[in-house]
Amino acid sequence: MSGSRKKVAVIGAGVSGLSTAVILAESIALGRAADAVDITIFADKFSPETCSDGAAGLIKTVLVQGTDPTKVTRWMKATADWLFHQARSPSASEKGIFICPTFDCCDEEIKDPGWATCVRGFRHLTDQEREEISPLAKTGFFYLTAIVEGCLYLPWLTKRFKALGGHLVKRTIHDFSELSREFDVVVNCSGLRARWLCNDPNMVPIRGQVLRVHAPWVKHVIDFNTVQGFTYVIPNTDVVVIGGTIQDGNWSEQVDPVDRKRILDRTAALLPSLENARIVSEWTGLRPCRMNGVRLEKEDIRTKHGKTLPVVHNYGHAGAGLTLHWGCARDAASLVLESLFSSGSCQLAPQEHFEKSRL
């Protein structure tokens, strides 16, 4: 057992695990309980090997099936507010966060999305603007949203977590009982591994493939959704990310030359200036989709050692991990604090703390 010091284990070092650990550590430090709590992240992969590292980073809710739309909007708003504020901070470039104008089109008539209030300057495109994106576009929106590059943001979160006294352990957790003797609470941000760790058959991969190209003249996002899939052009700091694929149940992490050609052809048709852009790198990743929605709740698990272990689940974000991460992490951290401090002596740090702090 953990003795006088309380101990928290976080499983997973993607954006969900790291952000939950950082918010939890910041809240504990603010509540003057840092000397009473240890936090350790266990993961088989750390940055730059996680799915979060390869994502294009556009803050927009996609592929979140089966989740209460009200919760999705609330989680996205908390994340967007955090990122918009961080985009103005002196450390924005280190974190890989910036604001980008976005042209978002669809080949069918659709209503305004529920997350329209989470972005800035949301409006409908004019007929001319929509036609210039694609003659096939029937609906089009313009807005400002954040882009957060996982390959920069995750190392910053890791550095911040370690500065707050957090520990990192490279280890695959196969059963919650492995942690029950030493830890008081476990946070499960295991992503696709929850399929086996939690015996959750609703966890399935949605395979994504992207290319990063040298196209410094591209300064805005184009996101075109069709019944066949979606095509996007998303600027990052040094490259432009083009994609993509939505392949349910495909476990392959190998680059597919057929997908590569389709992506190049579709993005060049959408933005002809990309036709001769030099390919810098290619990447595939498995979005951790939970068919019946994001799982964010506390569960008391009876372990093999006869102990009841509180486990806070925070997984199943599919293609919206970066988009929802801060809002979900705040809810997950709050559940952990309730388990650790039933008296309410240490509570979740308010959003204003993070916005005012020079993190």
mmCIF file of N, CA and C in Angstrom, residues 82-180:
data_model
loop_
_atom_site.group_PDB
_atom_site.id
_atom_site.type_symbol
_atom_site.label_atom_id
_atom_site.label_comp_id
_atom_site.label_asym_id
_atom_site.label_seq_id
_atom_site.Cartn_x
_atom_site.Cartn_y
_atom_site.Cartn_z
ATOM 1 N N TRP A 82 -8.620 27.214 -23.734
ATOM 2 C CA TRP A 82 -7.252 27.018 -23.260
ATOM 3 C C TRP A 82 -6.243 27.272 -24.377
ATOM 4 N N LEU A 83 -6.501 26.718 -25.571
ATOM 5 C CA LEU A 83 -5.557 26.839 -26.674
ATOM 6 C C LEU A 83 -5.526 28.252 -27.250
ATOM 7 N N PHE A 84 -6.680 28.915 -27.338
ATOM 8 C CA PHE A 84 -6.679 30.302 -27.813
ATOM 9 C C PHE A 84 -5.850 31.179 -26.891
ATOM 10 N N HIS A 85 -5.968 30.927 -25.594
ATOM 11 C CA HIS A 85 -5.165 31.709 -24.645
ATOM 12 C C HIS A 85 -3.681 31.376 -24.799
ATOM 13 N N GLN A 86 -3.357 30.093 -24.936
ATOM 14 C CA GLN A 86 -1.958 29.692 -25.063
ATOM 15 C C GLN A 86 -1.329 30.178 -26.361
ATOM 16 N N ALA A 87 -2.137 30.351 -27.392
ATOM 17 C CA ALA A 87 -1.617 30.845 -28.668
ATOM 18 C C ALA A 87 -1.084 32.275 -28.551
ATOM 19 N N ARG A 88 -1.475 32.982 -27.501
ATOM 20 C CA ARG A 88 -1.000 34.348 -27.270
ATOM 21 C C ARG A 88 0.177 34.394 -26.301
ATOM 22 N N SER A 89 0.547 33.261 -25.739
ATOM 23 C CA SER A 89 1.586 33.239 -24.712
ATOM 24 C C SER A 89 2.978 33.284 -25.343
ATOM 25 N N PRO A 90 3.983 33.716 -24.582
ATOM 26 C CA PRO A 90 5.352 33.760 -25.112
ATOM 27 C C PRO A 90 5.889 32.380 -25.498
ATOM 28 N N SER A 91 5.311 31.330 -24.932
ATOM 29 C CA SER A 91 5.789 29.980 -25.213
ATOM 30 C C SER A 91 4.944 29.258 -26.257
ATOM 31 N N ALA A 92 4.141 29.998 -27.013
ATOM 32 C CA ALA A 92 3.239 29.371 -27.992
ATOM 33 C C ALA A 92 3.995 28.533 -29.017
ATOM 34 N N SER A 93 5.128 29.025 -29.503
ATOM 35 C CA SER A 93 5.864 28.278 -30.527
ATOM 36 C C SER A 93 6.447 26.994 -29.960
ATOM 37 N N GLU A 94 6.878 27.026 -28.704
ATOM 38 C CA GLU A 94 7.395 25.816 -28.064
ATOM 39 C C GLU A 94 6.292 24.769 -27.935
ATOM 40 N N LYS A 95 5.085 25.222 -27.637
ATOM 41 C CA LYS A 95 3.955 24.318 -27.464
ATOM 42 C C LYS A 95 3.346 23.879 -28.796
ATOM 43 N N GLY A 96 3.696 24.556 -29.888
ATOM 44 C CA GLY A 96 3.131 24.204 -31.186
ATOM 45 C C GLY A 96 1.685 24.605 -31.343
ATOM 46 N N ILE A 97 1.326 25.769 -30.775
ATOM 47 C CA ILE A 97 -0.065 26.225 -30.803
ATOM 48 C C ILE A 97 -0.164 27.539 -31.555
ATOM 49 N N PHE A 98 -1.081 27.624 -32.517
ATOM 50 C CA PHE A 98 -1.338 28.878 -33.212
ATOM 51 C C PHE A 98 -2.771 28.873 -33.731
ATOM 52 N N ILE A 99 -3.229 30.045 -34.154
ATOM 53 C CA ILE A 99 -4.597 30.206 -34.662
ATOM 54 C C ILE A 99 -4.557 30.280 -36.184
ATOM 55 N N CYS A 100 -5.504 29.606 -36.824
ATOM 56 C CA CYS A 100 -5.469 29.532 -38.284
ATOM 57 C C CYS A 100 -6.855 29.733 -38.884
ATOM 58 N N PRO A 101 -6.960 30.547 -39.947
ATOM 59 C CA PRO A 101 -8.243 30.672 -40.658
ATOM 60 C C PRO A 101 -8.587 29.363 -41.361
ATOM 61 N N THR A 102 -9.871 29.005 -41.310
ATOM 62 C CA THR A 102 -10.293 27.693 -41.796
ATOM 63 C C THR A 102 -11.502 27.809 -42.718
ATOM 64 N N PHE A 103 -11.398 27.159 -43.866
ATOM 65 C CA PHE A 103 -12.509 27.044 -44.805
ATOM 66 C C PHE A 103 -12.989 25.596 -44.744
ATOM 67 N N ASP A 104 -14.208 25.404 -44.284
ATOM 68 C CA ASP A 104 -14.744 24.087 -43.967
ATOM 69 C C ASP A 104 -15.974 23.845 -44.834
ATOM 70 N N CYS A 105 -15.889 22.883 -45.767
ATOM 71 C CA CYS A 105 -16.975 22.665 -46.736
ATOM 72 C C CYS A 105 -17.477 21.229 -46.723
ATOM 73 N N CYS A 106 -18.670 21.073 -47.266
ATOM 74 C CA CYS A 106 -19.308 19.753 -47.336
ATOM 75 C C CYS A 106 -20.071 19.651 -48.652
ATOM 76 N N ASP A 107 -20.171 18.428 -49.182
ATOM 77 C CA ASP A 107 -20.847 18.262 -50.476
ATOM 78 C C ASP A 107 -22.341 18.008 -50.324
ATOM 79 N N GLU A 108 -22.879 18.260 -49.117
ATOM 80 C CA GLU A 108 -24.323 18.165 -48.908
ATOM 81 C C GLU A 108 -24.767 19.276 -47.968
ATOM 82 N N GLU A 109 -26.063 19.503 -47.930
ATOM 83 C CA GLU A 109 -26.605 20.540 -47.056
ATOM 84 C C GLU A 109 -26.559 20.062 -45.604
ATOM 85 N N ILE A 110 -25.936 20.841 -44.745
ATOM 86 C CA ILE A 110 -25.872 20.472 -43.325
ATOM 87 C C ILE A 110 -26.179 21.699 -42.469
ATOM 88 N N LYS A 111 -26.607 21.437 -41.230
ATOM 89 C CA LYS A 111 -26.889 22.517 -40.302
ATOM 90 C C LYS A 111 -25.592 23.029 -39.674
ATOM 91 N N ASP A 112 -25.669 24.187 -39.061
ATOM 92 C CA ASP A 112 -24.509 24.700 -38.337
ATOM 93 C C ASP A 112 -24.132 23.707 -37.239
ATOM 94 N N PRO A 113 -22.855 23.394 -37.097
ATOM 95 C CA PRO A 113 -22.439 22.421 -36.077
ATOM 96 C C PRO A 113 -22.607 22.969 -34.670
ATOM 97 N N GLY A 114 -22.818 22.075 -33.711
ATOM 98 C CA GLY A 114 -22.984 22.490 -32.327
ATOM 99 C C GLY A 114 -21.749 23.160 -31.764
ATOM 100 N N TRP A 115 -20.574 22.840 -32.324
ATOM 101 C CA TRP A 115 -19.328 23.424 -31.822
ATOM 102 C C TRP A 115 -19.019 24.798 -32.422
ATOM 103 N N ALA A 116 -19.942 25.350 -33.185
ATOM 104 C CA ALA A 116 -19.700 26.662 -33.811
ATOM 105 C C ALA A 116 -19.392 27.735 -32.769
ATOM 106 N N THR A 117 -19.944 27.592 -31.578
ATOM 107 C CA THR A 117 -19.705 28.578 -30.520
ATOM 108 C C THR A 117 -18.323 28.422 -29.888
ATOM 109 N N CYS A 118 -17.620 27.345 -30.205
ATOM 110 C CA CYS A 118 -16.296 27.104 -29.609
ATOM 111 C C CYS A 118 -15.170 27.762 -30.399
ATOM 112 N N VAL A 119 -15.419 28.058 -31.672
ATOM 113 C CA VAL A 119 -14.407 28.696 -32.509
ATOM 114 C C VAL A 119 -14.674 30.202 -32.543
ATOM 115 N N ARG A 120 -13.923 30.933 -33.320
ATOM 116 C CA ARG A 120 -14.083 32.379 -33.384
ATOM 117 C C ARG A 120 -14.478 32.803 -34.803
ATOM 118 N N GLY A 121 -15.368 33.782 -34.887
ATOM 119 C CA GLY A 121 -15.715 34.359 -36.186
ATOM 120 C C GLY A 121 -16.460 33.427 -37.115
ATOM 121 N N PHE A 122 -17.238 32.509 -36.578
ATOM 122 C CA PHE A 122 -17.950 31.538 -37.415
ATOM 123 C C PHE A 122 -18.967 32.239 -38.304
ATOM 124 N N ARG A 123 -18.938 31.915 -39.592
ATOM 125 C CA ARG A 123 -19.916 32.455 -40.543
ATOM 126 C C ARG A 123 -20.048 31.501 -41.719
ATOM 127 N N HIS A 124 -21.094 31.731 -42.520
ATOM 128 C CA HIS A 124 -21.272 30.950 -43.741
ATOM 129 C C HIS A 124 -20.442 31.561 -44.863
ATOM 130 N N LEU A 125 -19.885 30.697 -45.709
ATOM 131 C CA LEU A 125 -19.172 31.191 -46.877
ATOM 132 C C LEU A 125 -20.153 31.777 -47.888
ATOM 133 N N THR A 126 -19.683 32.762 -48.623
ATOM 134 C CA THR A 126 -20.491 33.273 -49.723
ATOM 135 C C THR A 126 -20.495 32.237 -50.852
ATOM 136 N N ASP A 127 -21.401 32.383 -51.785
ATOM 137 C CA ASP A 127 -21.447 31.456 -52.927
ATOM 138 C C ASP A 127 -20.116 31.452 -53.669
ATOM 139 N N GLN A 128 -19.518 32.628 -53.827
ATOM 140 C CA GLN A 128 -18.246 32.722 -54.539
ATOM 141 C C GLN A 128 -17.133 31.994 -53.783
ATOM 142 N N GLU A 129 -17.090 32.211 -52.477
ATOM 143 C CA GLU A 129 -16.058 31.543 -51.675
ATOM 144 C C GLU A 129 -16.202 30.028 -51.746
ATOM 145 N N ARG A 130 -17.431 29.561 -51.636
ATOM 146 C CA ARG A 130 -17.673 28.121 -51.670
ATOM 147 C C ARG A 130 -17.299 27.543 -53.026
ATOM 148 N N GLU A 131 -17.641 28.250 -54.089
ATOM 149 C CA GLU A 131 -17.327 27.798 -55.448
ATOM 150 C C GLU A 131 -15.818 27.726 -55.661
ATOM 151 N N GLU A 132 -15.082 28.655 -55.061
ATOM 152 C CA GLU A 132 -13.630 28.672 -55.220
ATOM 153 C C GLU A 132 -12.965 27.511 -54.486
ATOM 154 N N ILE A 133 -13.592 27.035 -53.414
ATOM 155 C CA ILE A 133 -13.061 25.858 -52.736
ATOM 156 C C ILE A 133 -13.312 24.618 -53.587
ATOM 157 N N SER A 134 -14.573 24.433 -53.998
ATOM 158 C CA SER A 134 -14.919 23.316 -54.866
ATOM 159 C C SER A 134 -16.309 23.529 -55.444
ATOM 160 N N PRO A 135 -16.472 23.271 -56.746
ATOM 161 C CA PRO A 135 -17.812 23.362 -57.336
ATOM 162 C C PRO A 135 -18.795 22.366 -56.716
ATOM 163 N N LEU A 136 -18.272 21.350 -56.028
ATOM 164 C CA LEU A 136 -19.125 20.328 -55.422
ATOM 165 C C LEU A 136 -19.625 20.731 -54.040
ATOM 166 N N ALA A 137 -19.074 21.800 -53.478
ATOM 167 C CA ALA A 137 -19.435 22.197 -52.118
ATOM 168 C C ALA A 137 -20.836 22.799 -52.077
ATOM 169 N N LYS A 138 -21.695 22.243 -51.239
ATOM 170 C CA LYS A 138 -23.057 22.764 -51.076
ATOM 171 C C LYS A 138 -23.212 23.565 -49.793
ATOM 172 N N THR A 139 -22.336 23.306 -48.829
ATOM 173 C CA THR A 139 -22.328 24.055 -47.572
ATOM 174 C C THR A 139 -20.897 24.452 -47.266
ATOM 175 N N GLY A 140 -20.718 25.650 -46.729
ATOM 176 C CA GLY A 140 -19.368 26.078 -46.391
ATOM 177 C C GLY A 140 -19.353 27.045 -45.225
ATOM 178 N N PHE A 141 -18.370 26.876 -44.348
ATOM 179 C CA PHE A 141 -18.207 27.764 -43.198
ATOM 180 C C PHE A 141 -16.791 28.327 -43.179
ATOM 181 N N PHE A 142 -16.665 29.493 -42.565
ATOM 182 C CA PHE A 142 -15.359 30.064 -42.274
ATOM 183 C C PHE A 142 -15.278 30.318 -40.781
ATOM 184 N N TYR A 143 -14.125 30.078 -40.195
ATOM 185 C CA TYR A 143 -13.918 30.384 -38.777
ATOM 186 C C TYR A 143 -12.421 30.375 -38.467
ATOM 187 N N LEU A 144 -12.088 30.909 -37.329
ATOM 188 C CA LEU A 144 -10.737 30.819 -36.790
ATOM 189 C C LEU A 144 -10.735 29.733 -35.721
ATOM 190 N N THR A 145 -9.774 28.839 -35.812
ATOM 191 C CA THR A 145 -9.641 27.823 -34.781
ATOM 192 C C THR A 145 -8.168 27.606 -34.473
ATOM 193 N N ALA A 146 -7.924 26.856 -33.414
ATOM 194 C CA ALA A 146 -6.543 26.579 -33.014
ATOM 195 C C ALA A 146 -6.016 25.351 -33.733
ATOM 196 N N ILE A 147 -4.719 25.355 -33.930
ATOM 197 C CA ILE A 147 -3.990 24.164 -34.353
ATOM 198 C C ILE A 147 -2.958 23.885 -33.263
ATOM 199 N N VAL A 148 -2.908 22.636 -32.831
ATOM 200 C CA VAL A 148 -1.923 22.245 -31.816
ATOM 201 C C VAL A 148 -1.161 21.039 -32.360
ATOM 202 N N GLU A 149 0.136 21.221 -32.560
ATOM 203 C CA GLU A 149 0.973 20.171 -33.134
ATOM 204 C C GLU A 149 1.425 19.223 -32.026
ATOM 205 N N GLY A 150 0.925 18.003 -32.077
ATOM 206 C CA GLY A 150 1.219 17.039 -31.031
ATOM 207 C C GLY A 150 2.699 16.793 -30.840
ATOM 208 N N CYS A 151 3.471 16.831 -31.937
ATOM 209 C CA CYS A 151 4.905 16.540 -31.844
ATOM 210 C C CYS A 151 5.655 17.602 -31.050
ATOM 211 N N LEU A 152 5.046 18.776 -30.849
ATOM 212 C CA LEU A 152 5.626 19.824 -30.011
ATOM 213 C C LEU A 152 4.905 19.924 -28.669
ATOM 214 N N TYR A 153 3.600 19.752 -28.705
ATOM 215 C CA TYR A 153 2.782 19.930 -27.505
ATOM 216 C C TYR A 153 3.039 18.829 -26.483
ATOM 217 N N LEU A 154 3.164 17.575 -26.935
ATOM 218 C CA LEU A 154 3.381 16.487 -25.988
ATOM 219 C C LEU A 154 4.714 16.602 -25.251
ATOM 220 N N PRO A 155 5.814 16.943 -25.935
ATOM 221 C CA PRO A 155 7.055 17.156 -25.189
ATOM 222 C C PRO A 155 6.928 18.294 -24.169
ATOM 223 N N TRP A 156 6.159 19.340 -24.505
ATOM 224 C CA TRP A 156 5.974 20.419 -23.529
ATOM 225 C C TRP A 156 5.170 19.924 -22.321
ATOM 226 N N LEU A 157 4.084 19.183 -22.561
ATOM 227 C CA LEU A 157 3.310 18.630 -21.456
ATOM 228 C C LEU A 157 4.177 17.711 -20.592
ATOM 229 N N THR A 158 5.020 16.912 -21.240
ATOM 230 C CA THR A 158 5.906 16.009 -20.504
ATOM 231 C C THR A 158 6.869 16.793 -19.624
ATOM 232 N N LYS A 159 7.455 17.841 -20.176
ATOM 233 C CA LYS A 159 8.387 18.677 -19.406
ATOM 234 C C LYS A 159 7.683 19.329 -18.223
ATOM 235 N N ARG A 160 6.450 19.805 -18.472
ATOM 236 C CA ARG A 160 5.693 20.447 -17.398
ATOM 237 C C ARG A 160 5.352 19.435 -16.302
ATOM 238 N N PHE A 161 4.962 18.228 -16.692
ATOM 239 C CA PHE A 161 4.624 17.199 -15.717
ATOM 240 C C PHE A 161 5.835 16.848 -14.852
ATOM 241 N N LYS A 162 6.979 16.705 -15.473
ATOM 242 C CA LYS A 162 8.194 16.369 -14.726
ATOM 243 C C LYS A 162 8.599 17.517 -13.803
ATOM 244 N N ALA A 163 8.399 18.755 -14.256
ATOM 245 C CA ALA A 163 8.719 19.912 -13.416
ATOM 246 C C ALA A 163 7.835 19.963 -12.172
ATOM 247 N N LEU A 164 6.641 19.392 -12.272
ATOM 248 C CA LEU A 164 5.711 19.349 -11.142
ATOM 249 C C LEU A 164 5.954 18.130 -10.248
ATOM 250 N N GLY A 165 7.025 17.401 -10.520
ATOM 251 C CA GLY A 165 7.380 16.255 -9.683
ATOM 252 C C GLY A 165 6.856 14.926 -10.168
ATOM 253 N N GLY A 166 6.307 14.884 -11.381
ATOM 254 C CA GLY A 166 5.753 13.638 -11.906
ATOM 255 C C GLY A 166 6.821 12.658 -12.347
ATOM 256 N N HIS A 167 6.448 11.376 -12.405
ATOM 257 C CA HIS A 167 7.366 10.306 -12.781
ATOM 258 C C HIS A 167 6.865 9.606 -14.043
ATOM 259 N N LEU A 168 7.789 9.134 -14.862
ATOM 260 C CA LEU A 168 7.467 8.417 -16.095
ATOM 261 C C LEU A 168 8.074 7.025 -16.035
ATOM 262 N N VAL A 169 7.260 6.014 -16.369
ATOM 263 C CA VAL A 169 7.736 4.636 -16.388
ATOM 264 C C VAL A 169 7.309 3.988 -17.694
ATOM 265 N N LYS A 170 8.289 3.466 -18.447
ATOM 266 C CA LYS A 170 7.968 2.763 -19.702
ATOM 267 C C LYS A 170 7.607 1.317 -19.365
ATOM 268 N N ARG A 171 6.323 1.032 -19.401
ATOM 269 C CA ARG A 171 5.848 -0.298 -19.015
ATOM 270 C C ARG A 171 4.417 -0.482 -19.511
ATOM 271 N N THR A 172 4.118 -1.631 -20.040
ATOM 272 C CA THR A 172 2.763 -1.948 -20.469
ATOM 273 C C THR A 172 1.982 -2.545 -19.302
ATOM 274 N N ILE A 173 0.847 -1.961 -18.998
ATOM 275 C CA ILE A 173 -0.020 -2.475 -17.937
ATOM 276 C C ILE A 173 -1.069 -3.371 -18.585
ATOM 277 N N HIS A 174 -1.108 -4.631 -18.150
ATOM 278 C CA HIS A 174 -2.046 -5.606 -18.730
ATOM 279 C C HIS A 174 -3.292 -5.791 -17.869
ATOM 280 N N ASP A 175 -3.187 -5.456 -16.582
ATOM 281 C CA ASP A 175 -4.298 -5.672 -15.658
ATOM 282 C C ASP A 175 -4.201 -4.615 -14.564
ATOM 283 N N PHE A 176 -5.339 -4.049 -14.177
ATOM 284 C CA PHE A 176 -5.331 -3.031 -13.127
ATOM 285 C C PHE A 176 -4.774 -3.574 -11.808
ATOM 286 N N SER A 177 -4.864 -4.892 -11.615
ATOM 287 C CA SER A 177 -4.363 -5.492 -10.384
ATOM 288 C C SER A 177 -2.861 -5.288 -10.224
ATOM 289 N N GLU A 178 -2.145 -5.090 -11.329
ATOM 290 C CA GLU A 178 -0.703 -4.844 -11.259
ATOM 291 C C GLU A 178 -0.381 -3.586 -10.453
ATOM 292 N N LEU A 179 -1.335 -2.667 -10.374
ATOM 293 C CA LEU A 179 -1.099 -1.381 -9.717
ATOM 294 C C LEU A 179 -1.790 -1.271 -8.362
ATOM 295 N N SER A 180 -2.614 -2.249 -8.025
ATOM 296 C CA SER A 180 -3.501 -2.080 -6.870
ATOM 297 C C SER A 180 -2.775 -2.093 -5.533
#
